[in-house]
Short mmCIF file of C-alpha atoms in Angstrom, two decimals:
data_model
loop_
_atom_site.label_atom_id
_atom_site.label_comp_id
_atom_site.label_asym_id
_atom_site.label_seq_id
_atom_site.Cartn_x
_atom_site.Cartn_y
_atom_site.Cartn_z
CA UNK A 200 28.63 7.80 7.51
CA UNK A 201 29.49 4.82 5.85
CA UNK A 202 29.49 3.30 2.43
CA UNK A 203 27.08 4.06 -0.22
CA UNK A 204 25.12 1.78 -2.22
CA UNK A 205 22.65 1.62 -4.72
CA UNK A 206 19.13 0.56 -4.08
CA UNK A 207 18.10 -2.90 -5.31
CA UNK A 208 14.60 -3.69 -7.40
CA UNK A 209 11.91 -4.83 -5.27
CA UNK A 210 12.69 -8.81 -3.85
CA UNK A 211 15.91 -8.79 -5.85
CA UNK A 212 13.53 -8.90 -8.95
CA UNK A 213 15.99 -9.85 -11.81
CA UNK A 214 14.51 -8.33 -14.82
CA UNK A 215 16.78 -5.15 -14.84
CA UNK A 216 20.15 -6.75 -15.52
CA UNK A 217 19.96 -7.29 -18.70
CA UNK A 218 18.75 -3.72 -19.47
CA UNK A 219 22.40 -1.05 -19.62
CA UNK A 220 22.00 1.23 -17.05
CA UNK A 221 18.41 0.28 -15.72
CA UNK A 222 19.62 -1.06 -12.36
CA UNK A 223 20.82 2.25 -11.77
CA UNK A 224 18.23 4.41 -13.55
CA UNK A 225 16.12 2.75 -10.55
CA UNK A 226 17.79 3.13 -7.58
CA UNK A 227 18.28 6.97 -8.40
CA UNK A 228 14.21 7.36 -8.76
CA UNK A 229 14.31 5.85 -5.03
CA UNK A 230 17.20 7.78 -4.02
CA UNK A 231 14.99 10.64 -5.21
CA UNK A 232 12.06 9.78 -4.09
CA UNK A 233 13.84 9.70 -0.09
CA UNK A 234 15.36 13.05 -0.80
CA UNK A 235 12.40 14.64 -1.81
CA UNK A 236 10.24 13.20 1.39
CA UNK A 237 12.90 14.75 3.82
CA UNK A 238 12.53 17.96 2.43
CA UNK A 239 9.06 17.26 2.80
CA UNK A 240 9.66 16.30 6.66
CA UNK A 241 12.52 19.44 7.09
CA UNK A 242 9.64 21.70 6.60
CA UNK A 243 7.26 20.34 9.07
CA UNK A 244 10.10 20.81 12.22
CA UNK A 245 10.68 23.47 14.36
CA UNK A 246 13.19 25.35 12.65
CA UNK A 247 16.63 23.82 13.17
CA UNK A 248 16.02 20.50 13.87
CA UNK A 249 16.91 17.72 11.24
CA UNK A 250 14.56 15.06 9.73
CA UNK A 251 15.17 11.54 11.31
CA UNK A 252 14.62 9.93 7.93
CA UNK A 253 17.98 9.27 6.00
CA UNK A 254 18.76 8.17 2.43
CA UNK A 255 21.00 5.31 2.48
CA UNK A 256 22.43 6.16 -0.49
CA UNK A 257 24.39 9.27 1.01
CA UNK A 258 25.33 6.53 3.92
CA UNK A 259 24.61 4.94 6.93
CA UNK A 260 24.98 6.28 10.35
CA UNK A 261 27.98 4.81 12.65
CA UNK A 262 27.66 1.85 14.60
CA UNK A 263 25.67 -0.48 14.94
CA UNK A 264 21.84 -0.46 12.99
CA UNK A 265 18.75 -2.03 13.75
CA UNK A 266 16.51 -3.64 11.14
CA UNK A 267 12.78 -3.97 13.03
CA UNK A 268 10.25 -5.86 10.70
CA UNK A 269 6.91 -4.87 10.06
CA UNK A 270 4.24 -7.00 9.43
CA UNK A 271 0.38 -6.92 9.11
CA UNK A 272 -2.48 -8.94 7.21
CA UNK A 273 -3.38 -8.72 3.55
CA UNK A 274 -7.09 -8.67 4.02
CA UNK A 275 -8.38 -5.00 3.63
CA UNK A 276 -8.90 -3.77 7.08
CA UNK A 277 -10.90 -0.99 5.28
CA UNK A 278 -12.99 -3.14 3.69
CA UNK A 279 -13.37 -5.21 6.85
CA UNK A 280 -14.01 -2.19 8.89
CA UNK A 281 -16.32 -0.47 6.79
CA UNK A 282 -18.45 -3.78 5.60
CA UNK A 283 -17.92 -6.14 8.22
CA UNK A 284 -16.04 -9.81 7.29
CA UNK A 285 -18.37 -11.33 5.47
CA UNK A 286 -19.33 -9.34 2.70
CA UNK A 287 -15.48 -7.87 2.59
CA UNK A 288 -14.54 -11.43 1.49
CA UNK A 289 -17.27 -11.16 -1.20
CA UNK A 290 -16.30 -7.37 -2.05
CA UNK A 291 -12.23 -7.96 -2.19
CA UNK A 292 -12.53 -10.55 -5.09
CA UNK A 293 -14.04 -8.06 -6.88
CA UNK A 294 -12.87 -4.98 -9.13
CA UNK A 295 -14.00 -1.85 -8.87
CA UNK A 296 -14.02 0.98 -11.26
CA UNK A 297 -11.37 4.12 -10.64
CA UNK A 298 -14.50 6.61 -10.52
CA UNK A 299 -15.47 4.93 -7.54
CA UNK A 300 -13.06 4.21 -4.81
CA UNK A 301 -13.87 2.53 -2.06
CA UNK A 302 -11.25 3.68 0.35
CA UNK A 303 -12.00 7.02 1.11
CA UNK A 304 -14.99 9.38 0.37
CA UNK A 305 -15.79 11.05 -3.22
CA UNK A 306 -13.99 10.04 -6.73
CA UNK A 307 -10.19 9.04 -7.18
CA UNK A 308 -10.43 9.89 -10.58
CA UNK A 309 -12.70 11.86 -12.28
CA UNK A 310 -13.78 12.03 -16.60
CA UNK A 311 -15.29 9.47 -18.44
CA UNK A 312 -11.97 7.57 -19.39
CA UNK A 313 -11.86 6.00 -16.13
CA UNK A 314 -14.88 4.24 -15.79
CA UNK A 315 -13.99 1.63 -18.14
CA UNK A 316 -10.71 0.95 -15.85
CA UNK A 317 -10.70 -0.70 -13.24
CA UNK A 318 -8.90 -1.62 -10.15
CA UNK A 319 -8.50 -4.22 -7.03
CA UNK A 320 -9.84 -2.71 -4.34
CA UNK A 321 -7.09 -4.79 -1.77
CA UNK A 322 -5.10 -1.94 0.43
CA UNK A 323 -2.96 -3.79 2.08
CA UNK A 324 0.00 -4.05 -0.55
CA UNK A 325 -1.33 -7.75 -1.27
CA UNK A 326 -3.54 -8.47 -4.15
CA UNK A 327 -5.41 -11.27 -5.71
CA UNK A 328 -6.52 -12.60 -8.64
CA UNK A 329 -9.00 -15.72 -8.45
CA UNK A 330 -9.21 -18.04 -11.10
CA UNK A 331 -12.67 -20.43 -11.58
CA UNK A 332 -13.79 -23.34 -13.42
CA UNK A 333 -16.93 -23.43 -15.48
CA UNK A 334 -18.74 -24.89 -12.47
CA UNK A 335 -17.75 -21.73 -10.59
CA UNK A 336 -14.95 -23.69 -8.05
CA UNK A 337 -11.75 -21.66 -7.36
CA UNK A 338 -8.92 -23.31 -9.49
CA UNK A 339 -6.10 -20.60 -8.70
CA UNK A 340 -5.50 -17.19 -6.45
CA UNK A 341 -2.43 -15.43 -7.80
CA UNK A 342 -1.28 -13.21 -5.32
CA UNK A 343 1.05 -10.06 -5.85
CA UNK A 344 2.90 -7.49 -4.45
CA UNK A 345 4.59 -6.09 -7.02
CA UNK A 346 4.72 -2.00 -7.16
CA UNK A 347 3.39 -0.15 -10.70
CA UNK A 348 6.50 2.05 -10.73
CA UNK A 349 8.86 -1.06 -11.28
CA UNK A 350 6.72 -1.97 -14.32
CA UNK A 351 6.39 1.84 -15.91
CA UNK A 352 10.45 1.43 -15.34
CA UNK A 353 10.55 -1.54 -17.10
CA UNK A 354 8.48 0.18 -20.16
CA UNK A 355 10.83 2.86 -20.19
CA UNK A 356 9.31 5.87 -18.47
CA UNK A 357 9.76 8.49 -16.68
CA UNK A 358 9.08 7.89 -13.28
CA UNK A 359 7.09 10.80 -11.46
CA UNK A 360 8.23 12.75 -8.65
CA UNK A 361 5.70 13.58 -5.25
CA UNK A 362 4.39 16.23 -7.36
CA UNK A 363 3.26 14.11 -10.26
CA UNK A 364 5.65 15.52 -12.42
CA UNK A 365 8.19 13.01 -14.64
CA UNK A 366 11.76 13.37 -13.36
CA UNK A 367 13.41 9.88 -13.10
CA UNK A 368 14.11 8.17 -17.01
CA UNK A 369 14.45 4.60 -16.87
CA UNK A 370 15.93 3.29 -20.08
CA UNK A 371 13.75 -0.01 -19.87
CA UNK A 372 12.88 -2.73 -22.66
CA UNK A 373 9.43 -2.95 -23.95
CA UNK A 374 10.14 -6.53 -25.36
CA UNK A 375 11.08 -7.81 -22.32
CA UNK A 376 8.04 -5.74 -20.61
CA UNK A 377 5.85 -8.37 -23.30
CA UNK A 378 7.87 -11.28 -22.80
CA UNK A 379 7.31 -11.05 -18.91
CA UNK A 380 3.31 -10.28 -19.24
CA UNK A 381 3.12 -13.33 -21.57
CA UNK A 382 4.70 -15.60 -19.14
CA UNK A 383 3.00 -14.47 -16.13
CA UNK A 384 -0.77 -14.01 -17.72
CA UNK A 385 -1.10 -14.80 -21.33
CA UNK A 386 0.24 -15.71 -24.77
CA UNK A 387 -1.81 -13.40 -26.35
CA UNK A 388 -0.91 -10.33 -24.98
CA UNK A 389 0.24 -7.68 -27.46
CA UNK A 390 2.63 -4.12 -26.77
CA UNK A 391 -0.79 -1.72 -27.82
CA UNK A 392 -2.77 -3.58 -24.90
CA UNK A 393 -0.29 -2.40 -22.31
CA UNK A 394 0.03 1.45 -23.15
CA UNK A 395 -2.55 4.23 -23.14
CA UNK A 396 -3.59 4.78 -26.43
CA UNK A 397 -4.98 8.64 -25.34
CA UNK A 398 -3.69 10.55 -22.29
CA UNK A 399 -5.48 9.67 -19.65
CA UNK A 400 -7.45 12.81 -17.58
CA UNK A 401 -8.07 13.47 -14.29
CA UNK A 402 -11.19 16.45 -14.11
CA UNK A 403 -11.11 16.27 -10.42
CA UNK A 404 -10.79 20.13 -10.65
CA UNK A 405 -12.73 20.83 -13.80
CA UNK A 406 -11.06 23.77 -14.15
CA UNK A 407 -7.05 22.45 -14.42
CA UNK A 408 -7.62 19.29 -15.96
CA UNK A 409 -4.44 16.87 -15.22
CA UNK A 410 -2.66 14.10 -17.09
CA UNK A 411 -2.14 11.17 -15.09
CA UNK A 412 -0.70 9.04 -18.17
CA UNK A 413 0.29 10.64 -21.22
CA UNK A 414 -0.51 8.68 -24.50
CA UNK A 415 2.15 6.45 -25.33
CA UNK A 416 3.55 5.91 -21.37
CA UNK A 417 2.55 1.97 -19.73
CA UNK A 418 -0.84 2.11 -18.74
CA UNK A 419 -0.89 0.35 -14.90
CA UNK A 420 -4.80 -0.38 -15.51
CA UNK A 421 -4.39 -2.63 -18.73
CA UNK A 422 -6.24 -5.30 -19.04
CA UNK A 423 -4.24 -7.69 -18.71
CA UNK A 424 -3.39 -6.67 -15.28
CA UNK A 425 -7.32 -5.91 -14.55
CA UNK A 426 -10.37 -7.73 -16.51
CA UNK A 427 -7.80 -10.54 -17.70
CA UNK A 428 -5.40 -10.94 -15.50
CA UNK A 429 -2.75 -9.72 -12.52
CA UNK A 430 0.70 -8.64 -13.36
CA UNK A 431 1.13 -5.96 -10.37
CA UNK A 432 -0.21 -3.77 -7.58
CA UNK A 433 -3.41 -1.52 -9.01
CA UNK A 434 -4.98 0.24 -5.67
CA UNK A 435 -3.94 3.71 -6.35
CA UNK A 436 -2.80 3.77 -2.66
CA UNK A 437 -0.53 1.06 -3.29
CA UNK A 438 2.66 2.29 -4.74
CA UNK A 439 6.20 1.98 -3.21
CA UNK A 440 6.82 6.28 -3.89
CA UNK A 441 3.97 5.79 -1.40
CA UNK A 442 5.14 3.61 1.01
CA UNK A 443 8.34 5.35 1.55
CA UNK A 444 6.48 8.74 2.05
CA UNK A 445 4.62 7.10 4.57
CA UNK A 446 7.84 5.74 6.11
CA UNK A 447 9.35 9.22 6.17
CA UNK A 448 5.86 10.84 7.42
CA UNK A 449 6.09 8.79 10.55
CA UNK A 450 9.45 9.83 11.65
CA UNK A 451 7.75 13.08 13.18
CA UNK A 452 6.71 13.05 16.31
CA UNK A 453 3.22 14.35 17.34
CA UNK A 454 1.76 15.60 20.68
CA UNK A 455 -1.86 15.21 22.13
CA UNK A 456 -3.98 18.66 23.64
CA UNK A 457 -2.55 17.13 27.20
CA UNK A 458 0.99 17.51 26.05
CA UNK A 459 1.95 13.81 25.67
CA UNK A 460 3.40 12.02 22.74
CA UNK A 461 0.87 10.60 20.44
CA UNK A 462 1.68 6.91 21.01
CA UNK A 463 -1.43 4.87 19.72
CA UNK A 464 -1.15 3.68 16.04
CA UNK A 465 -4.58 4.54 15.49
CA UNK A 466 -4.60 7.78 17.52
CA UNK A 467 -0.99 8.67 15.69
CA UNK A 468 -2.80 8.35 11.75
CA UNK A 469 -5.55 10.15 12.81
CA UNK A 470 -3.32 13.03 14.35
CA UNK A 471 -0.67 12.80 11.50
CA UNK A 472 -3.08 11.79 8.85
CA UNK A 473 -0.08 10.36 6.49
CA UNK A 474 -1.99 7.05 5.35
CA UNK A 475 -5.09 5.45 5.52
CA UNK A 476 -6.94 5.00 8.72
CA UNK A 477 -8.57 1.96 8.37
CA UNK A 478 -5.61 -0.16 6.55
CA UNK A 479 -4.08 -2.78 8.72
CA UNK A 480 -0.41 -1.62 6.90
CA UNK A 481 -0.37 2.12 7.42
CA UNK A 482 -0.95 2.08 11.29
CA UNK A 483 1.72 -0.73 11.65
CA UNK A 484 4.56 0.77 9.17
CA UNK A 485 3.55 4.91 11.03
CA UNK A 486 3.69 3.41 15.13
CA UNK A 487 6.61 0.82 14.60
CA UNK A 488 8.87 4.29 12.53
CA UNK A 489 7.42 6.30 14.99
CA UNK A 490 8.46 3.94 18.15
CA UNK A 491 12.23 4.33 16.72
CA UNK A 492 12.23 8.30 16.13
CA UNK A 493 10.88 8.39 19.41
CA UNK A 494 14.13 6.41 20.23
CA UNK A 495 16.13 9.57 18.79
CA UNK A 496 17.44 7.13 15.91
CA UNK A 497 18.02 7.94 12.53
CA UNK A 498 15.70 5.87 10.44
CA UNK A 499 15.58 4.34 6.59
CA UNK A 500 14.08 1.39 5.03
CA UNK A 501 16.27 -1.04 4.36
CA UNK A 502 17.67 -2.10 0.68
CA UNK A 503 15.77 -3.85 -1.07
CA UNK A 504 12.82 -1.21 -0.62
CA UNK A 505 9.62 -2.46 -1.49
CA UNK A 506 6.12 -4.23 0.00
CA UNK A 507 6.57 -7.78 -0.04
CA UNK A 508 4.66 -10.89 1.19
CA UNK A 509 6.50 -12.85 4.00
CA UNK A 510 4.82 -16.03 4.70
CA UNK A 511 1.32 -17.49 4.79
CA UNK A 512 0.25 -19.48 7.61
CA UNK A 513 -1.38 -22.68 6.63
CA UNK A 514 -2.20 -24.25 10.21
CA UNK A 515 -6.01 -24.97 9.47
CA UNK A 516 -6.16 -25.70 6.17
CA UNK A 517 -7.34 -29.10 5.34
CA UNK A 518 -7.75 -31.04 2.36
CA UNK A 519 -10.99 -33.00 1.34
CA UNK A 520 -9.16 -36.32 2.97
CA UNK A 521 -8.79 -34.15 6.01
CA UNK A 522 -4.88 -34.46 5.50
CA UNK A 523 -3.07 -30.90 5.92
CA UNK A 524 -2.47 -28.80 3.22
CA UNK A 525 1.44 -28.25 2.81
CA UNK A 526 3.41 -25.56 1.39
CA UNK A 527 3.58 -26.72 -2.31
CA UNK A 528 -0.14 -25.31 -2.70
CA UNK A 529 1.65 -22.11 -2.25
CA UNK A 530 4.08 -21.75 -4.88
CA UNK A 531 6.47 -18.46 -5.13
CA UNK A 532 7.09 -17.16 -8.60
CA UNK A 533 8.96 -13.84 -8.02
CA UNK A 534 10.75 -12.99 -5.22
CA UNK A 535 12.34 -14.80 -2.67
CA UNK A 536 11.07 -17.36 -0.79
CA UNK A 537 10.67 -15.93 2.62
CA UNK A 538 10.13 -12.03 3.42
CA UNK A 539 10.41 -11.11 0.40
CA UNK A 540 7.77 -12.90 -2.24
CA UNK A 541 6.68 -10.46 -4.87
CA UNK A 542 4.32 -12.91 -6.62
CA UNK A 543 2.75 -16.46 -5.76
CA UNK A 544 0.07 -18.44 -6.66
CA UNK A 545 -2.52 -20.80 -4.08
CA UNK A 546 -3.20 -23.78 -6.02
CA UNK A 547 -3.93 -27.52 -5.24
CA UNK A 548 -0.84 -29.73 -7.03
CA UNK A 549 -1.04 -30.82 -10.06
CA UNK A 550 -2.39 -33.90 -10.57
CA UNK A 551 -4.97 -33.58 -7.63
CA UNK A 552 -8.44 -34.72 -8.49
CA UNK A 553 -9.70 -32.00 -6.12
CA UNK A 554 -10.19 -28.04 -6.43
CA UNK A 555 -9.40 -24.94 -4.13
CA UNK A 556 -12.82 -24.72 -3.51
CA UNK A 557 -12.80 -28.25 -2.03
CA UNK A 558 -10.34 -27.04 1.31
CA UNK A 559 -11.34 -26.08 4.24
CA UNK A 560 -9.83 -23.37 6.27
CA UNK A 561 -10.81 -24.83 10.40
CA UNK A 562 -13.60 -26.44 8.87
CA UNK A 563 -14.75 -24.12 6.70
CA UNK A 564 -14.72 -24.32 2.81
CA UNK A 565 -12.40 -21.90 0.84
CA UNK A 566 -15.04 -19.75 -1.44
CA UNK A 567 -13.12 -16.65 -1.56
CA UNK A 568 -10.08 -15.47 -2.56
CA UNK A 569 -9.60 -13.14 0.72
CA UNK A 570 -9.89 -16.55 3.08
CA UNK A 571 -6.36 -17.57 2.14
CA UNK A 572 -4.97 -13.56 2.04
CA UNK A 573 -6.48 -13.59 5.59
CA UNK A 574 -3.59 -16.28 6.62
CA UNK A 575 -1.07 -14.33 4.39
CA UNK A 576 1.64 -12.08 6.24
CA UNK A 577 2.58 -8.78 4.45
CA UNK A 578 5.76 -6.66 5.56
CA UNK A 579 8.41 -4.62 4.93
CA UNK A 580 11.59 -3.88 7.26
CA UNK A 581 12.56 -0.41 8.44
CA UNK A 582 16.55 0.17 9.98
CA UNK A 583 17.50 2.37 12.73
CA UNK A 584 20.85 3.65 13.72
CA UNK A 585 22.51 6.34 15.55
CA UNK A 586 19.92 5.94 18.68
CA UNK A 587 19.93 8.76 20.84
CA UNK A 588 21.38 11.05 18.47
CA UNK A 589 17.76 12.94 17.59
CA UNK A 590 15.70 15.14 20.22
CA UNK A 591 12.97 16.98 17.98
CA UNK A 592 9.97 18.56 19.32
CA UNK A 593 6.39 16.26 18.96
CA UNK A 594 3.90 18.55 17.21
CA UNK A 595 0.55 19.23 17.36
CA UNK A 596 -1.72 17.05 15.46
CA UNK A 597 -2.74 18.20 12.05
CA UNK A 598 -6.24 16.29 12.11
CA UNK A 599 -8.72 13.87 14.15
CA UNK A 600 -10.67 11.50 13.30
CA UNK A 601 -14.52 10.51 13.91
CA UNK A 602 -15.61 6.63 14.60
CA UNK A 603 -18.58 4.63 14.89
CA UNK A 604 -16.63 1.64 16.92
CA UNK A 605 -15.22 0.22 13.80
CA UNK A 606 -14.81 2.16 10.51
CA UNK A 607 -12.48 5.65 11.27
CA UNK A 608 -12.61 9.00 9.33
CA UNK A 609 -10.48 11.85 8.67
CA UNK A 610 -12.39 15.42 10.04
CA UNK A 611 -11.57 17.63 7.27
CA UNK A 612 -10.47 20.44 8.15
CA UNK A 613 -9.81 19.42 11.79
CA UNK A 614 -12.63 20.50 14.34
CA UNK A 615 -15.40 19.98 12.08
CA UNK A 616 -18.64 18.16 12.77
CA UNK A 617 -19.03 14.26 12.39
CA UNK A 618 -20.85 12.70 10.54
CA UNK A 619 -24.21 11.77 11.78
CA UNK A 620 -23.47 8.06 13.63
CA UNK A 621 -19.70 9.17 14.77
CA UNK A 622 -18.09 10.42 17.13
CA UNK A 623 -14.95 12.22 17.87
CA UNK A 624 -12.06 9.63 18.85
CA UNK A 625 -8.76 10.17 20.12
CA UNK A 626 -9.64 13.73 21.54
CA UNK A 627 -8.51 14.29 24.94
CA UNK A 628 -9.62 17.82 25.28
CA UNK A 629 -13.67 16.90 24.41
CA UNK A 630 -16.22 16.82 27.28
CA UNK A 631 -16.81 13.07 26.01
CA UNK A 632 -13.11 11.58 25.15
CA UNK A 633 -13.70 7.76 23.98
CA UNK A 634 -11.42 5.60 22.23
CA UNK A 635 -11.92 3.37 19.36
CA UNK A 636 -13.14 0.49 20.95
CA UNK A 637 -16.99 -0.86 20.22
CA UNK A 638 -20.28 0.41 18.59
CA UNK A 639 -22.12 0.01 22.15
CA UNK A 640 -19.31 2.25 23.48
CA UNK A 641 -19.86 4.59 20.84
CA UNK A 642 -23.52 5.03 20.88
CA UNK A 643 -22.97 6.00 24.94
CA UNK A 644 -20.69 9.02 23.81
CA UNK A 645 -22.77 9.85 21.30
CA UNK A 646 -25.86 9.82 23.72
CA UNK A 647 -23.81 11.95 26.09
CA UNK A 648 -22.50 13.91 24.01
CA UNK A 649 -26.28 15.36 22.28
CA UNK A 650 -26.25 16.61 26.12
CA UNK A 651 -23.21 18.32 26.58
CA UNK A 652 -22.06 21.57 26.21
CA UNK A 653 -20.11 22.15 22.60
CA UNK A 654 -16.71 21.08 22.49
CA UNK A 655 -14.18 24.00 21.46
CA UNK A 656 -12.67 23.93 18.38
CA UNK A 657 -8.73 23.96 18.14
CA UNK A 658 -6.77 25.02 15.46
CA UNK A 659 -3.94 22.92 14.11
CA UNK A 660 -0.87 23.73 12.36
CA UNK A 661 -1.07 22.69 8.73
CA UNK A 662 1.46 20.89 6.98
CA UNK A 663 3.54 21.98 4.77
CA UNK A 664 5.18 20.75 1.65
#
């Protein structure tokens, strides 16, 4: 093993240096957060073997590493898959209260606190804000990537472990945490608007009520980063404690009924359920780790951790004169200017007697927000070292999922009945295996399947944590 290091703030963000000790306040909440996702991973192998996920901070393996990037789209593919592309465009722009998330069945949060906050229902570690003039035309789309724990960090809290439980103090400064909301959204914001005045509940399980943010502690749903504005990432999915137990998560290899590796980025989420299904990011980020464990490397995320914006493509876009739009309509305002933006903003320059709303994207005129995060490239960029050097035993899957040709779902537990209109996917061992490919498709192995003997149910390990 090599040198250690500390981990840096998402996009070589700046805002800790001038806060004693912050810098490395943060970098041991990551360092933590890595430590306790191996554990997580030691306890899923079969006994003996070692996790392939490493924590740079403890070193790098010998040799020579390999940084692979990972890159996907920031338009929900949920929303896309579950609504079709049309009304996703008109649903993304929109926010949508915490009592009723749109990603996955059932409440996120549950009590009566959390119907008055609100979040952006964008999945894909990319979200927008779009700004409109009083005739309705799109002015501005502010665009972020930005995770909540850097900003809770930046208040001065304790950042949570896996468990939910506050381990990691951050010293912070709450007058820079104003000054920075001021510049990026609004003069008027004041310290009471950005913390919870009352602990905020989750009565999920009525009987053990849980605090999700105490009173006092930065409140991620403000409104300054909801109704009135966008400051940082608010899908509850989309936090970087997340990402990098999603990261970790992948590193195990899984096995189909026939015996052979689980290969299929689709097929692989469904079998090791560690992210969402239907996201373009969580596929990409579990097949590419999963490629390189199947490699036998030793596998991290490289420094500076975080979800970041890479580049948006603007090939297509026109202007009302027909000239191309160029790349000072998209201006980067945290971050760095290629891989690793944190924040930008989609605007026509100033001094242009046009609107946003007056482009075109191959002809067609921009009237949503999720048009221009459809040409926007999202990423992140795992390392691998030590190739070879791992041989661990793929597992058997721990779930399946059920399709209807477009939109996937977890069966929970494993085995159990679909949903009327789906299908089993991915399943080798039922009389009617399909894959995930069209609705047509589906229908057939549905029609075949009302005529087939019942499929046997097989029991799956668990995991464990």
């Amino acid at each position: 093993m090599g040198v250690t290091f500390r981990y840096d703030s998402p996009g070589f963000l700046p805002d800790f240096a001038s806060i004693p000790g912050q810098a490395d306040a943060w970098s041991a909440a990551v360092s933590g957060w890595f430590d306790e996702d191996i554990e997580i991973v030691r306890k899923t192998l079969v006994k003996g073997e070692k996790p392939q996920f490493y924590n740079a901070v403890h070193g790098e393996p010998s040799g020579a590493l390999l940084d692979q990037p990972m890159v996907w789209n920031a338009l929900s593919g949920t929303y896309r898959n579950r609504f079709g592309r049309a009304q996703a465009l008109v649903l993304a722009d929109q926010l949508v209260p915490l009592t009723a998330r749109q990603d996955g069945p059932g409440c996120y949060y549950q009590g009566p606190q959390w119907v008055d906050l609100f979040y952006r229902p964008n999945d894909e570690y990319c979200e927008w804000r779009v700004t409109r003039d009083e005739s309705g035309d799109i002015t501005a789309v502010t665009f972020t990537s930005e995770p909540p724990e850097y900003w809770q960090a930046l208040h001065g809290d304790t950042l949570s472990n896996m468990n939910g439980v506050p381990t990691y103090p951050c010293p912070g400064d709450r007058d820079l945490l104003v000054a920075l909301y001021r510049e990026l959204v609004s003069p008027d914001v004041q310290y009471e608007d950005l913390i919870c005045a009352e602990d905020l509940v989750d009565y999920s399980i009525p009987s053990k009520p849980q605090v999700i943010y105490a009173k006092g502690t930065y409140n991620p749903y403000n409104r300054w980063n909801t109704t009135d504005g966008i400051v940082h990432l608010t899908q509850p999915a989309n936090s970087l404690s997340a990402e990098i137990f999603l990261a970790a998560g992948a590193t195990t290899l899984y096995r189909g009924a026939d015996g052979v590796r689980v290969s299929d980025p689709d097929a692989l989420i469904c079998c090791a359920a560690y992210g969402g299904v239907n996201r373009c990011s969580d596929p990409t980020i579990g097949s590419s780790v999963n490629e390189l464990a199947a490699l036998g490397a030793a596998i991290t995320l490289r420094n500076p951790v975080g979800l970041s914006m890479h580049h948006i493509d603007l090939a297509g876009f026109a202007a009302p004169d027909g000239s191309p739009v160029t790349e000072d309509y998209f201006r980067v305002l945290r971050g760095q200017e290629l891989g690793l933006i944190e924040r930008a903003v989609f605007a026509v320059p100033d001094g242009a007697e046009f609107t946003v709303s007056d482009l075109t994207i191959g002809g067609v005129p921009i009237a949503y927000g999720g048009q221009i995060a459809e040409r926007i490239t999202v990423n992140l960029v795992g390392r691998a070292g030590a190739l070879g050097s791992f041989t661990n035993t793929p597992l058997a899957c721990v779930a399946g999922c059920c399709g209807d040709g477009e939109y996937l779902a977890y069966r929970q537990p494993t085995g159990a009945p679909c949903r009327p209109g789906m299908v089993p996917v991915f399943v080798d061992t039922s009389p009617v295996a399909v894959p995930l490919t069209t609705k047509s498709a589906v229908a057939t192995a549905t029609a075949a399947a009302a005529s087939a003997p019942p499929a046997p149910h097989h029991r799956h390990r668990t995991r464990s944590a």
